[in-house]
PDB file of C-alpha atoms in Angstrom:
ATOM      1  CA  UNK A   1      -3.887  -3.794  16.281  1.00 60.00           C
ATOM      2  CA  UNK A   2      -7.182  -2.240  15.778  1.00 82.00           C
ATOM      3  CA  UNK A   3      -9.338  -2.941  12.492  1.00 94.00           C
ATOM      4  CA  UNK A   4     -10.895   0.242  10.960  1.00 96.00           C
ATOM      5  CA  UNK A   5     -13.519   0.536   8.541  1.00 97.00           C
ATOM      6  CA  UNK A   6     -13.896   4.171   6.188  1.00 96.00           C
ATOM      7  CA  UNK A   7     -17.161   5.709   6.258  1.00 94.00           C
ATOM      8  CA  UNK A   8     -16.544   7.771   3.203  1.00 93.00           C
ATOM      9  CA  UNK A   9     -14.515   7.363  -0.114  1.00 95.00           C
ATOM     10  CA  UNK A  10     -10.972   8.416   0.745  1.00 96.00           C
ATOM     11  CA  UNK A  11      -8.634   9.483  -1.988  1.00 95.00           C
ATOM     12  CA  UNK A  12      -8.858   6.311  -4.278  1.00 94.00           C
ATOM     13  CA  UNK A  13      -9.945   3.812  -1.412  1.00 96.00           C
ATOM     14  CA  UNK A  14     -13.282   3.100  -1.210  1.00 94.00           C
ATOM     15  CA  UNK A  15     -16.231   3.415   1.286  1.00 95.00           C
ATOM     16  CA  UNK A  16     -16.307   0.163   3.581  1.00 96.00           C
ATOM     17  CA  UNK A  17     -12.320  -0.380   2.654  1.00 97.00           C
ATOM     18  CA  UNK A  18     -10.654  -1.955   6.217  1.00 97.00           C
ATOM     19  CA  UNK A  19      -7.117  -1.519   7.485  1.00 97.00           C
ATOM     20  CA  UNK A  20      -5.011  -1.929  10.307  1.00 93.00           C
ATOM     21  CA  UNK A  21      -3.899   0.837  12.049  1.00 94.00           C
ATOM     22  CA  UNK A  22      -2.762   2.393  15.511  1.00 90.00           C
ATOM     23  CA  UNK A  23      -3.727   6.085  15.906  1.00 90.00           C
ATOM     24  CA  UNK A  24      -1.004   8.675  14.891  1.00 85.00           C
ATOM     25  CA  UNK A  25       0.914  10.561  17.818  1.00 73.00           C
ATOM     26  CA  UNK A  26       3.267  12.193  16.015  1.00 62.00           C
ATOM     27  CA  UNK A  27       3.186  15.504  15.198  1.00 55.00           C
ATOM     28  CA  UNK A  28       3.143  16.777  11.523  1.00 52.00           C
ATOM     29  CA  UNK A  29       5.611  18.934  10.575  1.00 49.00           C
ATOM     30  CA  UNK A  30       3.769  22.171   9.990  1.00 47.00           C
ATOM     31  CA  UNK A  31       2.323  22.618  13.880  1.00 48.00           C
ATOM     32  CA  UNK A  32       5.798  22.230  15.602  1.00 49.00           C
ATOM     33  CA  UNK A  33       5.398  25.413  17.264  1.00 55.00           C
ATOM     34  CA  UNK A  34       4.710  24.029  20.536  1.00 54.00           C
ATOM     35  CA  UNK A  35       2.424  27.884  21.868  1.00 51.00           C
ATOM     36  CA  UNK A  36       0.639  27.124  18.197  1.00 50.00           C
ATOM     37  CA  UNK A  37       0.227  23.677  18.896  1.00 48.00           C
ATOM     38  CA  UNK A  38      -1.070  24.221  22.510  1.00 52.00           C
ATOM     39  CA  UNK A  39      -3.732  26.223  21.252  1.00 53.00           C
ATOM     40  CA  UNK A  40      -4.477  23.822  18.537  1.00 52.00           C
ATOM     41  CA  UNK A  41      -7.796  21.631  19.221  1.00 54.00           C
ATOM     42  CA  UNK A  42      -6.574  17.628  18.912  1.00 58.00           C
ATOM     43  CA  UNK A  43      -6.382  16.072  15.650  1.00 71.00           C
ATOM     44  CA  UNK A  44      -6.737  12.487  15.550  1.00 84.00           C
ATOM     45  CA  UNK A  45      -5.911  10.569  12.814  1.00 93.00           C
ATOM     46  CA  UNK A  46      -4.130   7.672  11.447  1.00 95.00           C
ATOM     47  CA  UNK A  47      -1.166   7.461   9.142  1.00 94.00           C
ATOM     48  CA  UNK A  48      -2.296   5.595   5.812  1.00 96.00           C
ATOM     49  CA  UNK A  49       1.182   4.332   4.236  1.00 97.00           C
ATOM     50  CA  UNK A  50      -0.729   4.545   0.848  1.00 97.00           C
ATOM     51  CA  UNK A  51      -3.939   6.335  -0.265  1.00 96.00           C
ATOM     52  CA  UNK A  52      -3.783   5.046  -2.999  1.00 95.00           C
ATOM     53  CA  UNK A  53      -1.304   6.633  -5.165  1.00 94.00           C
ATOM     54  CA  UNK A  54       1.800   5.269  -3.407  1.00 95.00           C
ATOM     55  CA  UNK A  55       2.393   7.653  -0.710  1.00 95.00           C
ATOM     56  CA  UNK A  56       1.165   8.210   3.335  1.00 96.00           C
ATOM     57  CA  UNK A  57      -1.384  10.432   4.122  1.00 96.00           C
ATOM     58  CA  UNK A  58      -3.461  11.553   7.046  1.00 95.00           C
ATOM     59  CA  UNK A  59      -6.439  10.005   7.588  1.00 95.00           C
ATOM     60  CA  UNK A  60      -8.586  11.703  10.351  1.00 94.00           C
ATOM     61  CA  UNK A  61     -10.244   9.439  12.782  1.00 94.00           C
ATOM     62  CA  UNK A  62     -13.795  10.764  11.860  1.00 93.00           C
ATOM     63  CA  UNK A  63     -13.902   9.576   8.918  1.00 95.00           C
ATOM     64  CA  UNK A  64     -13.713   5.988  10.282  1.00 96.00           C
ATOM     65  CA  UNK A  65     -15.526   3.661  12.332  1.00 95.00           C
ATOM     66  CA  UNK A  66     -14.032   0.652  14.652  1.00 95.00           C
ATOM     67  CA  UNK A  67     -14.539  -2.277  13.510  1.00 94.00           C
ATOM     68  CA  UNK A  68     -15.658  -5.079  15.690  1.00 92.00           C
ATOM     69  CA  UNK A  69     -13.498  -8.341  16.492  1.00 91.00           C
ATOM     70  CA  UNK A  70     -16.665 -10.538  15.885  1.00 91.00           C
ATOM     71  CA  UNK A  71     -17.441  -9.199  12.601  1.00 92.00           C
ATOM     72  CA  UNK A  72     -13.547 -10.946  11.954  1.00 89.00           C
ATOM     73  CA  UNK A  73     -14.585 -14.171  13.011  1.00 91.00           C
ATOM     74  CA  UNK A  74     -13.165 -16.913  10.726  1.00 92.00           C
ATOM     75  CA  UNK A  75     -11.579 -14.395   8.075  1.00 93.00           C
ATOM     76  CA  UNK A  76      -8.893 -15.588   5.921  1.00 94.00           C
ATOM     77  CA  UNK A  77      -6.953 -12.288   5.450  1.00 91.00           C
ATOM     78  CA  UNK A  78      -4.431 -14.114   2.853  1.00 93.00           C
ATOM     79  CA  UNK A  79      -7.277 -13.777   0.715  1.00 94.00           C
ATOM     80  CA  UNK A  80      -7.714 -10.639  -0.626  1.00 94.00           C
ATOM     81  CA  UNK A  81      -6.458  -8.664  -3.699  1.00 94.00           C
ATOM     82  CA  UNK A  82      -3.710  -7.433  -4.728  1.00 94.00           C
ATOM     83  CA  UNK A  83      -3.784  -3.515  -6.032  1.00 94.00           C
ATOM     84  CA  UNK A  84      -0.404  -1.993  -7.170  1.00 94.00           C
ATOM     85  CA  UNK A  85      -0.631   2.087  -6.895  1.00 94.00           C
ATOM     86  CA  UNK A  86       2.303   3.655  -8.042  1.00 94.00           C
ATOM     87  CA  UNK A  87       5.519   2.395 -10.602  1.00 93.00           C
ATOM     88  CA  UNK A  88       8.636   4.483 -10.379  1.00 92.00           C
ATOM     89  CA  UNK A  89      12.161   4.309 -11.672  1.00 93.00           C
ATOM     90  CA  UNK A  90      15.010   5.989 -10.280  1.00 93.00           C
ATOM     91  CA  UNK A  91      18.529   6.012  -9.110  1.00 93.00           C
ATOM     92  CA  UNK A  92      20.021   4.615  -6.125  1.00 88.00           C
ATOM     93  CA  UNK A  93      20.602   8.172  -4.772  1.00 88.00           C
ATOM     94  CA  UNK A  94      17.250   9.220  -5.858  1.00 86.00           C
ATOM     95  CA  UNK A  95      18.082  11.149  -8.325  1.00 89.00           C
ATOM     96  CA  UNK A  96      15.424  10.709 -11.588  1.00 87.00           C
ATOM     97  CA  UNK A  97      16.789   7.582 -14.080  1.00 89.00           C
ATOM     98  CA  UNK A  98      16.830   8.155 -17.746  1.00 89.00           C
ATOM     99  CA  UNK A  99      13.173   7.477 -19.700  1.00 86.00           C
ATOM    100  CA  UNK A 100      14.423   4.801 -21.829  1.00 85.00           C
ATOM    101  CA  UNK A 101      14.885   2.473 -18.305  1.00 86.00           C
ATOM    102  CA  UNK A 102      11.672   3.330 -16.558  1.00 86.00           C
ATOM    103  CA  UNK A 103       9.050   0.811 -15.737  1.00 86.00           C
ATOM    104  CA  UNK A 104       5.305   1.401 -16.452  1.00 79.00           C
ATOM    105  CA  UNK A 105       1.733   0.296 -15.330  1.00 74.00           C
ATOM    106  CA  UNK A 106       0.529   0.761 -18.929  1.00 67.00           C
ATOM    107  CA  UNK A 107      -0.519  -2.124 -20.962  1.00 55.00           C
ATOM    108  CA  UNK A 108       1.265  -3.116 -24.013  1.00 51.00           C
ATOM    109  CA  UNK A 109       1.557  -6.269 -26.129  1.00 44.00           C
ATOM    110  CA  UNK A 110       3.497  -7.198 -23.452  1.00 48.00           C
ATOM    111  CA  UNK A 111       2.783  -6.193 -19.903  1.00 56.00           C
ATOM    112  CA  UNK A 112       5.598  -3.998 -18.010  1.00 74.00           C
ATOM    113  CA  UNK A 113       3.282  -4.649 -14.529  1.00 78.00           C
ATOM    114  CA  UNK A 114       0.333  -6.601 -14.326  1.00 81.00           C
ATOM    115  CA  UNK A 115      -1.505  -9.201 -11.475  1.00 82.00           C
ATOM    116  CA  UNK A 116      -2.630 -12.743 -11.919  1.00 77.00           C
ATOM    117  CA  UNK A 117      -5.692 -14.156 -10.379  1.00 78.00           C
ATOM    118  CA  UNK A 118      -5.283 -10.826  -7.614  1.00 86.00           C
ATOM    119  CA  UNK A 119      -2.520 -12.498  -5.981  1.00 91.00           C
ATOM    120  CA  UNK A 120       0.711 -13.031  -7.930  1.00 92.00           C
ATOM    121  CA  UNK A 121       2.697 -10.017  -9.538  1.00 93.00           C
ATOM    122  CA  UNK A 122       4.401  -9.940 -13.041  1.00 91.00           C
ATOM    123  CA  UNK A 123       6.786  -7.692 -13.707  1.00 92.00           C
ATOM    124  CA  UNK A 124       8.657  -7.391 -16.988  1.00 90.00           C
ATOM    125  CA  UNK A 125      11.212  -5.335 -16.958  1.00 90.00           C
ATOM    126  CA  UNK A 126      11.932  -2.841 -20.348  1.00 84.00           C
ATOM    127  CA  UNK A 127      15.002  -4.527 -22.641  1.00 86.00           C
ATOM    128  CA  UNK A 128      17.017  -1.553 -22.534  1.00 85.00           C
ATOM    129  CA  UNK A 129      17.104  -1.493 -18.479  1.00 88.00           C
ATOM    130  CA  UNK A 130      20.181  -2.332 -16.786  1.00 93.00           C
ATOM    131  CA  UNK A 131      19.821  -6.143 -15.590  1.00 94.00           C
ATOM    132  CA  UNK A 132      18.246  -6.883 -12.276  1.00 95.00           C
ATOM    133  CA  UNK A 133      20.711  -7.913  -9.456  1.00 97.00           C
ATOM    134  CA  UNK A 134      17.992  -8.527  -6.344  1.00 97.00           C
ATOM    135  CA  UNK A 135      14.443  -8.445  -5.348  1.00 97.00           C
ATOM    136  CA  UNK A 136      13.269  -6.943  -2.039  1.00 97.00           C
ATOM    137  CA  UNK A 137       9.609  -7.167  -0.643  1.00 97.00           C
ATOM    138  CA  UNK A 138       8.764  -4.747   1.885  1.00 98.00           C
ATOM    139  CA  UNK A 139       6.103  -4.518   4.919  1.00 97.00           C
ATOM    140  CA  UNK A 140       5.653  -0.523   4.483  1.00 96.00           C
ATOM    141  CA  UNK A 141       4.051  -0.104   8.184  1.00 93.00           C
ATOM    142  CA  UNK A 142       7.327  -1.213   9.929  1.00 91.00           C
ATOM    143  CA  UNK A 143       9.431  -0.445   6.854  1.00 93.00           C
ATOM    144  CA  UNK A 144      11.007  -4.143   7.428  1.00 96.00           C
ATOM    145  CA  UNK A 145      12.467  -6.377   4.626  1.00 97.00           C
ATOM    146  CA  UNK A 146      10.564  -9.574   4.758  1.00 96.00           C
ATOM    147  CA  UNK A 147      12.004 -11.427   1.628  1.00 95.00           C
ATOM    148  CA  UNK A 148      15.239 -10.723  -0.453  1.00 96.00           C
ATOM    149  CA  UNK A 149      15.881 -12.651  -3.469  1.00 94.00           C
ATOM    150  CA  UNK A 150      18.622 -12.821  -5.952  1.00 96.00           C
ATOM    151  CA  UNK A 151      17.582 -12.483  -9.454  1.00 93.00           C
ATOM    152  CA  UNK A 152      18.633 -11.735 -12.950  1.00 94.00           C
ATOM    153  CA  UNK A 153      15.411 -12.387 -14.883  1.00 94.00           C
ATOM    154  CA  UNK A 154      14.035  -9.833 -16.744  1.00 94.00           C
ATOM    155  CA  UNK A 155      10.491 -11.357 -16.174  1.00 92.00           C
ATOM    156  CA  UNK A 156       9.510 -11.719 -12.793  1.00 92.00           C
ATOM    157  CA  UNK A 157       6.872 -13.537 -10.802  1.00 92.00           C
ATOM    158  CA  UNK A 158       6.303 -12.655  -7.192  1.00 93.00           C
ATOM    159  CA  UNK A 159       3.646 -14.166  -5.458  1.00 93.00           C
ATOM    160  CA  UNK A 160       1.918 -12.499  -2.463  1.00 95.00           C
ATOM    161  CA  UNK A 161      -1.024 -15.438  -1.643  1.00 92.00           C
ATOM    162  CA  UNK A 162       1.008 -15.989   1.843  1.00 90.00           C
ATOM    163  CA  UNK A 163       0.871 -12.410   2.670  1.00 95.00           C
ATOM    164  CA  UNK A 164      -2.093 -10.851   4.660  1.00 94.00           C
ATOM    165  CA  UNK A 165      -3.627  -7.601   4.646  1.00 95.00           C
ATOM    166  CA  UNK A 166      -1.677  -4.663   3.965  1.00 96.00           C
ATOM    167  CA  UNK A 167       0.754  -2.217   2.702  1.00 98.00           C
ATOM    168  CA  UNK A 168       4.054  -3.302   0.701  1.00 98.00           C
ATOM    169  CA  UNK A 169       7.081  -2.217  -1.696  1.00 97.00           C
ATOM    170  CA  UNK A 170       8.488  -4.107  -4.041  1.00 97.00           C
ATOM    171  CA  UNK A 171      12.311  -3.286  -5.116  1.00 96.00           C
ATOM    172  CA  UNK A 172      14.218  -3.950  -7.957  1.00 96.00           C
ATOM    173  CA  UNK A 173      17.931  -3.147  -7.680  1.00 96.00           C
ATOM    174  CA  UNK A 174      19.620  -3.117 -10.856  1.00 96.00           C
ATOM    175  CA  UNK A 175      23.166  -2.578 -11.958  1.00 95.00           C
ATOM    176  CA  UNK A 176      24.213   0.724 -12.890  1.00 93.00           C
ATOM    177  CA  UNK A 177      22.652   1.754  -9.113  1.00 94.00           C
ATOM    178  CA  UNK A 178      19.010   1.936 -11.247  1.00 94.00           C
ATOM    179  CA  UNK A 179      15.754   0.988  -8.499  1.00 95.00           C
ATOM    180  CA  UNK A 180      12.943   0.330  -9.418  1.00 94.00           C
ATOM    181  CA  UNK A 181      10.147   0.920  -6.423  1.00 95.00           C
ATOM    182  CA  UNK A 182       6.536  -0.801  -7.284  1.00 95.00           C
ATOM    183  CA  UNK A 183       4.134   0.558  -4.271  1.00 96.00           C
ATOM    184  CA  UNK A 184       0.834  -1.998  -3.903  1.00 95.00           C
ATOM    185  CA  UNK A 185      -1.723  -2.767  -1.572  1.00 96.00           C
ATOM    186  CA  UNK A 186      -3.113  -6.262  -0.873  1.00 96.00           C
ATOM    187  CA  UNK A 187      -6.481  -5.254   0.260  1.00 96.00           C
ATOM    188  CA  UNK A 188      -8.960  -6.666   3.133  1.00 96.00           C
ATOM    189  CA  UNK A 189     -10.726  -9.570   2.071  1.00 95.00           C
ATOM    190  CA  UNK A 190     -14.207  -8.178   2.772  1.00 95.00           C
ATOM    191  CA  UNK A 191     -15.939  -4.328   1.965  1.00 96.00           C
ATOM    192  CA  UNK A 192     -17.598  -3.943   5.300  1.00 96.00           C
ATOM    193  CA  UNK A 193     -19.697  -1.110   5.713  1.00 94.00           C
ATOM    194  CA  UNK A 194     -21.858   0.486   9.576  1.00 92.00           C
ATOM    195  CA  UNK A 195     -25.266   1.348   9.504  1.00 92.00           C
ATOM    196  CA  UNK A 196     -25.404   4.073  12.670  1.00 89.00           C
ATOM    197  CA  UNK A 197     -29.366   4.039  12.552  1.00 91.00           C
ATOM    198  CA  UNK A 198     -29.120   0.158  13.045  1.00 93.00           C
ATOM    199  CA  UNK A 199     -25.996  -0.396  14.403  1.00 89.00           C
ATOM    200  CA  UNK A 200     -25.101  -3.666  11.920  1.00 93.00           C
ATOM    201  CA  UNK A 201     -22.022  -4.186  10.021  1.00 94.00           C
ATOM    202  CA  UNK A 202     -22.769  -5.250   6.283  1.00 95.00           C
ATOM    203  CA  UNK A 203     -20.158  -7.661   4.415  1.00 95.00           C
ATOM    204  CA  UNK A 204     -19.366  -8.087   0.678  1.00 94.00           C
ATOM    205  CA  UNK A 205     -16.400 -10.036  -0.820  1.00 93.00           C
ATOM    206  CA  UNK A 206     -13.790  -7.370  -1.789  1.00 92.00           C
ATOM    207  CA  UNK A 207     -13.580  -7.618  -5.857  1.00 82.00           C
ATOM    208  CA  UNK A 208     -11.007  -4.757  -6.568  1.00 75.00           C
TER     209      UNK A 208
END
């Protein structure tokens, strides 16, 4: 899978952030008309699964540059930080969940969300939520389940250091059919950034 590198700030990722991502084919749903969409010049893009506030967007191909396989060499993409991007509570069904059981990114005495040395997530859930039954961790690309715990701690410690680069979901299912959804990113190790006028690739240590 190719390696792309944004030229420009995009949404709340940052110019010289790098993902992993196969152009979009798909059509979106507004240009379905196929005698519109004939006359339509080609969009390419890629699908972002998070831009940074939990959900996919489009991100056009112009806005990005390739980036090389050498400029890879020797990367350790277990590495980089963690970034969560959106908390929400709800039902099973998807219907909203009552305010008293909702989790929240903001600090308190005690942290509801928070991320330990940019690679471990802790997650305390509020005292009036209905107890936790499991814990899913989720590869948001392929949508696929790649670890499914059992748990009824109220305090919860789920480290990502084995994971590489990418996109992920972490669910809580509760009793009384309560989920709670915690969207996050584990970012690129490196901020890599392409001068055109010189052609070089420039790399920092990524410090979100």
């Amino acid at each position: 899978m190719p390696y792309i590198i944004l030229k420009n700030p995009f949404i709340r990722h940052y110019a010289g952030s790098v993902f992993d991502l196969e152009e979009n084919f798909q059509r979106s749903s507004w240009d379905m008309n196929e005698l519109l969409y004939e006359r339509m010049p080609a969009q390419r893009n890629y699908l972002l699964p998070d831009g940074g506030k939990g959900f996919a967007v489009e991100l056009s191909i112009s806005d990005t540059v390739l980036c090389p396989p050498s400029v890879l060499e020797g990367v350790d993409l277990t590495i980089g930080p963690c970034r969560i991007t959106s908390v929400k509570t709800q039902l099973s069904n998807g219907e909203n969940a009552p305010i008293e059981w909702q989790l929240s990114m903001e600090k308190t005495s005690l942290f509801d969300i928070d991320i330990y040395e940019k690679q471990e997530v802790k997650i305390e859930l509020p005292p009036s939520s209905p107890s936790p039954q499991s814990v899913e961790i989720i590869e948001r690309k392929g949508n696929k389940i790649l670890k499914s715990i059992n748990s009824s701690n109220y305090e919860l410690s789920i480290d990502f250091k084995d994971f590489s680069n990418g996109f992920y979901e972490i669910r809580i299912h509760c009793k009384n059919n309560i989920l709670h959804i915690i969207t996050l990113i584990k970012c690129f190790p490196l901020v890599i950034t392409f001068d055109p006028r010189t052609g070089k690739y420039t790399t920092m240590k990524t410090i979100w």
